[in-house]
XYZ file of C-alpha atoms in Angstrom:
308
model
C 3.518 -38.550 26.020
C 3.068 -35.718 28.482
C 2.887 -32.291 26.825
C 5.950 -30.102 27.430
C 4.955 -26.895 29.180
C 8.168 -25.625 30.687
C 11.884 -26.013 30.107
C 13.757 -26.219 33.426
C 16.128 -23.399 34.355
C 16.222 -21.463 31.079
C 14.097 -18.682 32.568
C 16.632 -18.279 35.356
C 19.706 -18.191 33.136
C 18.643 -16.043 30.169
C 16.757 -12.764 30.428
C 14.380 -11.455 27.813
C 11.372 -9.300 27.076
C 9.177 -8.127 24.231
C 9.238 -4.908 22.236
C 6.354 -2.442 22.565
C 6.256 -2.516 18.742
C 5.060 -6.141 18.670
C 1.598 -5.630 17.176
C 2.880 -3.044 14.706
C 5.778 -5.254 13.566
C 3.482 -8.252 13.085
C 0.999 -6.250 11.009
C 3.676 -4.432 9.004
C 5.513 -7.676 8.152
C 2.352 -9.219 6.707
C 1.622 -6.000 4.805
C 5.168 -5.990 3.399
C 4.726 -9.556 2.150
C 1.301 -8.830 0.634
C 2.560 -5.727 -1.168
C 5.302 -7.816 -2.777
C 2.951 -10.673 -3.703
C 4.853 -13.081 -1.454
C 1.710 -14.035 0.446
C -0.655 -14.158 -2.513
C -3.018 -16.935 -1.466
C -5.603 -16.663 1.356
C -4.569 -19.991 2.915
C -0.891 -19.026 2.826
C -1.644 -15.623 4.313
C -3.694 -17.116 7.128
C -0.983 -19.663 7.933
C 1.764 -17.090 8.391
C -0.501 -14.670 10.204
C -1.117 -17.406 12.773
C 2.604 -18.079 13.220
C 3.144 -14.516 14.480
C 6.750 -14.268 13.330
C 6.644 -10.543 14.034
C 6.214 -11.362 17.705
C 9.209 -13.690 17.540
C 11.311 -10.834 16.137
C 10.063 -8.530 18.901
C 11.011 -11.081 21.544
C 14.417 -11.578 19.918
C 15.071 -7.823 19.902
C 13.004 -6.369 22.741
C 15.106 -3.201 23.061
C 15.793 -2.299 19.413
C 14.256 0.177 16.966
C 11.137 -0.647 14.977
C 12.998 -0.541 11.646
C 15.657 -2.986 12.878
C 13.106 -5.425 14.292
C 11.195 -5.261 11.000
C 14.239 -6.498 9.092
C 14.536 -9.481 11.420
C 10.809 -10.184 11.131
C 10.990 -10.079 7.331
C 13.927 -12.479 7.362
C 12.044 -14.891 9.613
C 9.094 -14.875 7.229
C 11.315 -15.432 4.196
C 13.343 -18.243 5.739
C 10.276 -19.987 7.208
C 8.631 -19.926 3.785
C 11.835 -21.329 2.285
C 11.969 -24.010 4.974
C 8.363 -24.973 4.245
C 9.240 -25.159 0.542
C 12.117 -27.496 1.418
C 9.623 -29.991 2.828
C 7.959 -30.261 -0.576
C 10.974 -30.726 -2.860
C 11.765 -34.181 -4.222
C 15.584 -33.842 -4.215
C 18.178 -31.752 -2.354
C 19.302 -30.434 -5.763
C 15.966 -28.657 -6.245
C 16.493 -26.760 -3.024
C 20.172 -26.188 -3.779
C 19.375 -24.562 -7.123
C 16.774 -22.238 -5.670
C 18.625 -21.318 -2.478
C 21.702 -20.702 -4.644
C 19.820 -17.904 -6.374
C 19.180 -16.296 -2.997
C 22.856 -16.517 -2.079
C 23.779 -14.970 -5.426
C 21.509 -12.032 -4.591
C 23.276 -11.586 -1.243
C 26.678 -11.806 -2.906
C 25.777 -9.136 -5.440
C 25.895 -11.453 -8.433
C 22.558 -10.142 -9.785
C 20.976 -13.431 -10.889
C 18.042 -13.231 -13.305
C 14.989 -13.396 -11.028
C 12.415 -12.454 -13.706
C 8.953 -12.464 -12.154
C 9.806 -14.468 -9.042
C 8.267 -12.346 -6.286
C 9.822 -14.424 -3.521
C 13.344 -13.808 -4.840
C 12.467 -10.135 -5.260
C 11.502 -10.159 -1.582
C 14.983 -11.391 -0.663
C 16.493 -8.727 -2.916
C 14.432 -5.990 -1.251
C 15.301 -7.250 2.232
C 19.029 -7.483 1.545
C 19.122 -4.034 -0.051
C 17.921 -2.534 3.222
C 19.584 -4.800 5.773
C 23.105 -4.187 4.506
C 22.886 -0.373 4.573
C 25.403 1.111 6.996
C 26.798 -2.265 8.077
C 30.487 -3.200 8.146
C 31.642 -5.360 5.239
C 32.949 -7.889 7.744
C 29.455 -8.255 9.185
C 27.943 -8.691 5.715
C 30.384 -11.516 4.990
C 29.531 -13.107 8.334
C 25.745 -13.102 7.881
C 26.012 -14.381 4.294
C 28.153 -17.237 5.626
C 25.572 -17.928 8.351
C 22.747 -18.017 5.801
C 24.785 -20.231 3.471
C 25.407 -22.738 6.274
C 21.721 -22.617 7.170
C 20.823 -23.569 3.582
C 23.390 -26.399 3.605
C 21.871 -27.770 6.815
C 18.388 -27.634 5.297
C 19.687 -29.669 2.331
C 21.067 -32.183 4.826
C 17.602 -32.406 6.394
C 15.988 -32.866 2.965
C 18.302 -35.775 2.230
C 17.492 -37.335 5.598
C 13.763 -36.940 4.978
C 13.865 -38.446 1.499
C 16.027 -41.396 2.580
C 14.239 -41.734 5.935
C 17.494 -41.315 7.855
C 17.609 -40.636 11.587
C 21.089 -39.153 12.176
C 23.242 -40.085 15.126
C 23.429 -37.602 17.979
C 26.846 -36.167 17.107
C 25.932 -35.563 13.469
C 22.576 -34.115 14.443
C 24.053 -31.648 16.948
C 26.606 -30.407 14.398
C 24.036 -29.787 11.662
C 21.305 -28.505 13.975
C 23.564 -25.588 14.867
C 22.757 -24.115 11.471
C 19.409 -25.478 10.321
C 17.306 -23.322 12.632
C 18.698 -19.889 11.615
C 19.683 -19.152 15.222
C 23.157 -17.940 14.235
C 21.631 -15.763 11.493
C 19.341 -14.230 14.111
C 22.365 -13.540 16.313
C 23.869 -11.661 13.354
C 20.677 -9.621 12.942
C 20.533 -8.894 16.663
C 24.162 -7.772 16.443
C 23.171 -5.357 13.694
C 19.989 -4.147 15.375
C 21.633 -2.980 18.572
C 24.892 -1.861 16.947
C 26.565 -4.631 18.944
C 29.198 -5.369 16.319
C 31.891 -7.728 17.538
C 34.682 -7.768 14.913
C 36.483 -11.003 14.114
C 39.541 -9.852 16.049
C 37.402 -9.949 19.216
C 35.989 -13.418 18.518
C 38.429 -15.608 20.384
C 37.884 -19.252 21.293
C 35.853 -18.469 24.414
C 33.614 -16.065 22.493
C 32.947 -18.639 19.749
C 32.259 -21.360 22.314
C 29.775 -19.056 24.072
C 27.891 -18.298 20.842
C 27.775 -21.989 19.906
C 26.522 -22.871 23.382
C 23.740 -20.282 23.123
C 22.794 -21.696 19.728
C 22.593 -25.226 21.159
C 20.340 -24.017 23.971
C 17.972 -22.364 21.484
C 17.887 -25.334 19.108
C 17.546 -28.043 21.749
C 14.798 -26.076 23.467
C 13.010 -25.855 20.147
C 13.390 -29.609 19.624
C 11.797 -30.288 22.992
C 8.896 -27.937 22.308
C 8.297 -29.336 18.810
C 8.685 -33.019 19.733
C 5.013 -33.796 20.254
C 4.024 -32.268 16.911
C 6.870 -33.952 15.020
C 6.069 -37.366 16.457
C 2.439 -36.889 15.451
C 3.475 -35.929 11.897
C 5.966 -38.780 11.552
C 8.977 -36.444 11.337
C 12.326 -37.659 12.661
C 14.706 -34.673 12.600
C 14.764 -34.001 16.327
C 17.444 -34.430 18.981
C 15.145 -36.527 21.172
C 14.467 -38.907 18.288
C 18.201 -39.203 17.537
C 18.859 -40.049 21.191
C 15.947 -42.515 21.109
C 17.420 -44.348 18.103
C 21.061 -44.264 19.217
C 20.520 -45.237 22.865
C 17.588 -47.576 22.167
C 15.577 -45.995 24.976
C 11.925 -44.991 25.164
C 10.850 -41.560 23.917
C 10.154 -40.498 27.512
C 13.617 -41.564 28.675
C 15.195 -39.962 25.613
C 13.369 -36.726 26.360
C 14.671 -36.815 29.918
C 18.183 -37.372 28.554
C 17.887 -34.303 26.307
C 16.546 -32.250 29.209
C 19.685 -33.234 31.119
C 21.840 -32.293 28.118
C 20.130 -28.900 28.123
C 20.789 -28.386 31.830
C 24.464 -29.242 31.309
C 24.662 -26.810 28.382
C 23.056 -24.038 30.432
C 25.689 -24.597 33.121
C 28.436 -24.581 30.499
C 27.042 -21.371 29.007
C 27.068 -19.628 32.382
C 30.686 -20.616 33.014
C 31.784 -19.409 29.563
C 29.928 -16.137 30.025
C 31.532 -15.500 33.417
C 34.945 -16.348 32.014
C 34.486 -13.944 29.114
C 33.152 -11.088 31.222
C 35.817 -11.345 33.911
C 38.599 -11.019 31.371
C 40.109 -7.539 31.320
C 40.083 -6.358 27.731
C 39.423 -3.285 25.635
C 36.319 -4.872 24.072
C 34.559 -5.942 27.281
C 31.752 -3.366 26.905
C 31.121 -4.448 23.298
C 30.937 -8.095 24.342
C 28.566 -7.259 27.198
C 26.164 -5.565 24.754
C 26.399 -8.514 22.378
C 25.626 -11.031 25.148
C 22.549 -9.063 26.280
C 21.201 -9.138 22.734
C 22.074 -12.786 22.158
C 20.429 -13.914 25.395
C 17.273 -11.972 24.577
C 17.143 -13.767 21.214
C 17.444 -17.223 22.801
C 14.908 -16.464 25.524
C 12.646 -14.863 22.918
C 12.591 -17.995 20.763
C 11.752 -20.065 23.840
C 8.870 -17.793 24.864
C 7.545 -17.641 21.293
C 7.847 -21.404 20.956
C 5.551 -21.878 23.949
C 2.868 -19.780 22.293
C 3.131 -20.324 18.540
C 1.223 -22.637 16.256
C 4.307 -23.379 14.159
C 5.709 -25.776 16.748
């Protein structure tokens, strides 16, 4: 199959950039993990150094402060390590038990973490990320992380039972499995772009979900070649391939068309939201700038990274 090098139109719909702190964030994130014994094996350290998650954070938040980008970078490292762990567990219950301890930390339930350095890393991260944030936002990001963990358990079950989900089921669960909505929450925090629930009407929610689909489907396209090579089947193209009984090439073309349609839908929703006269228009504008940078940032990082 021809290697994917470019996703049509996304560059022309979503703007982005990269923070001048990129090298510093990348180095500091690895140092943070080493100091807390999270990356305690040379092979593990080398693997995550090569993934350059600090650069992903700097592309997701190109205009924010170093300290705010660091928190996003640390989250990306923690959740990617957790995702990699999920690929090794033998049952969804194993992941559920462990991820439940993380959620208990976020909810302030003080679970006994003993000498588990990885859980201590989550505790350290959450202690800093929540400082100065509205309670409503804290509830929202905990909910986003919880749904992310549930989607990962769904993927574990599919992997163990060798299930290729249908397209509708895949799209619903993929919204959460990739941490895109969590990253939107962190971007919201980083730029002080808080959009309270009272501002989140149907159009706003549809816009956020559309942006999430664009990020996740783009990622599926970029990771397809690697996943086919590794025998993995949790990918939108593979779901289309199974459901429509078409070739991988034709299924890929179908997903590219789905992405184009979603980009068009996103633009219409954005214009509708921004042309509405309201007292929160400026807040929404700031949120959209940050959200679009995050989606474009994941795309640009995905073209360059070794993870996908």
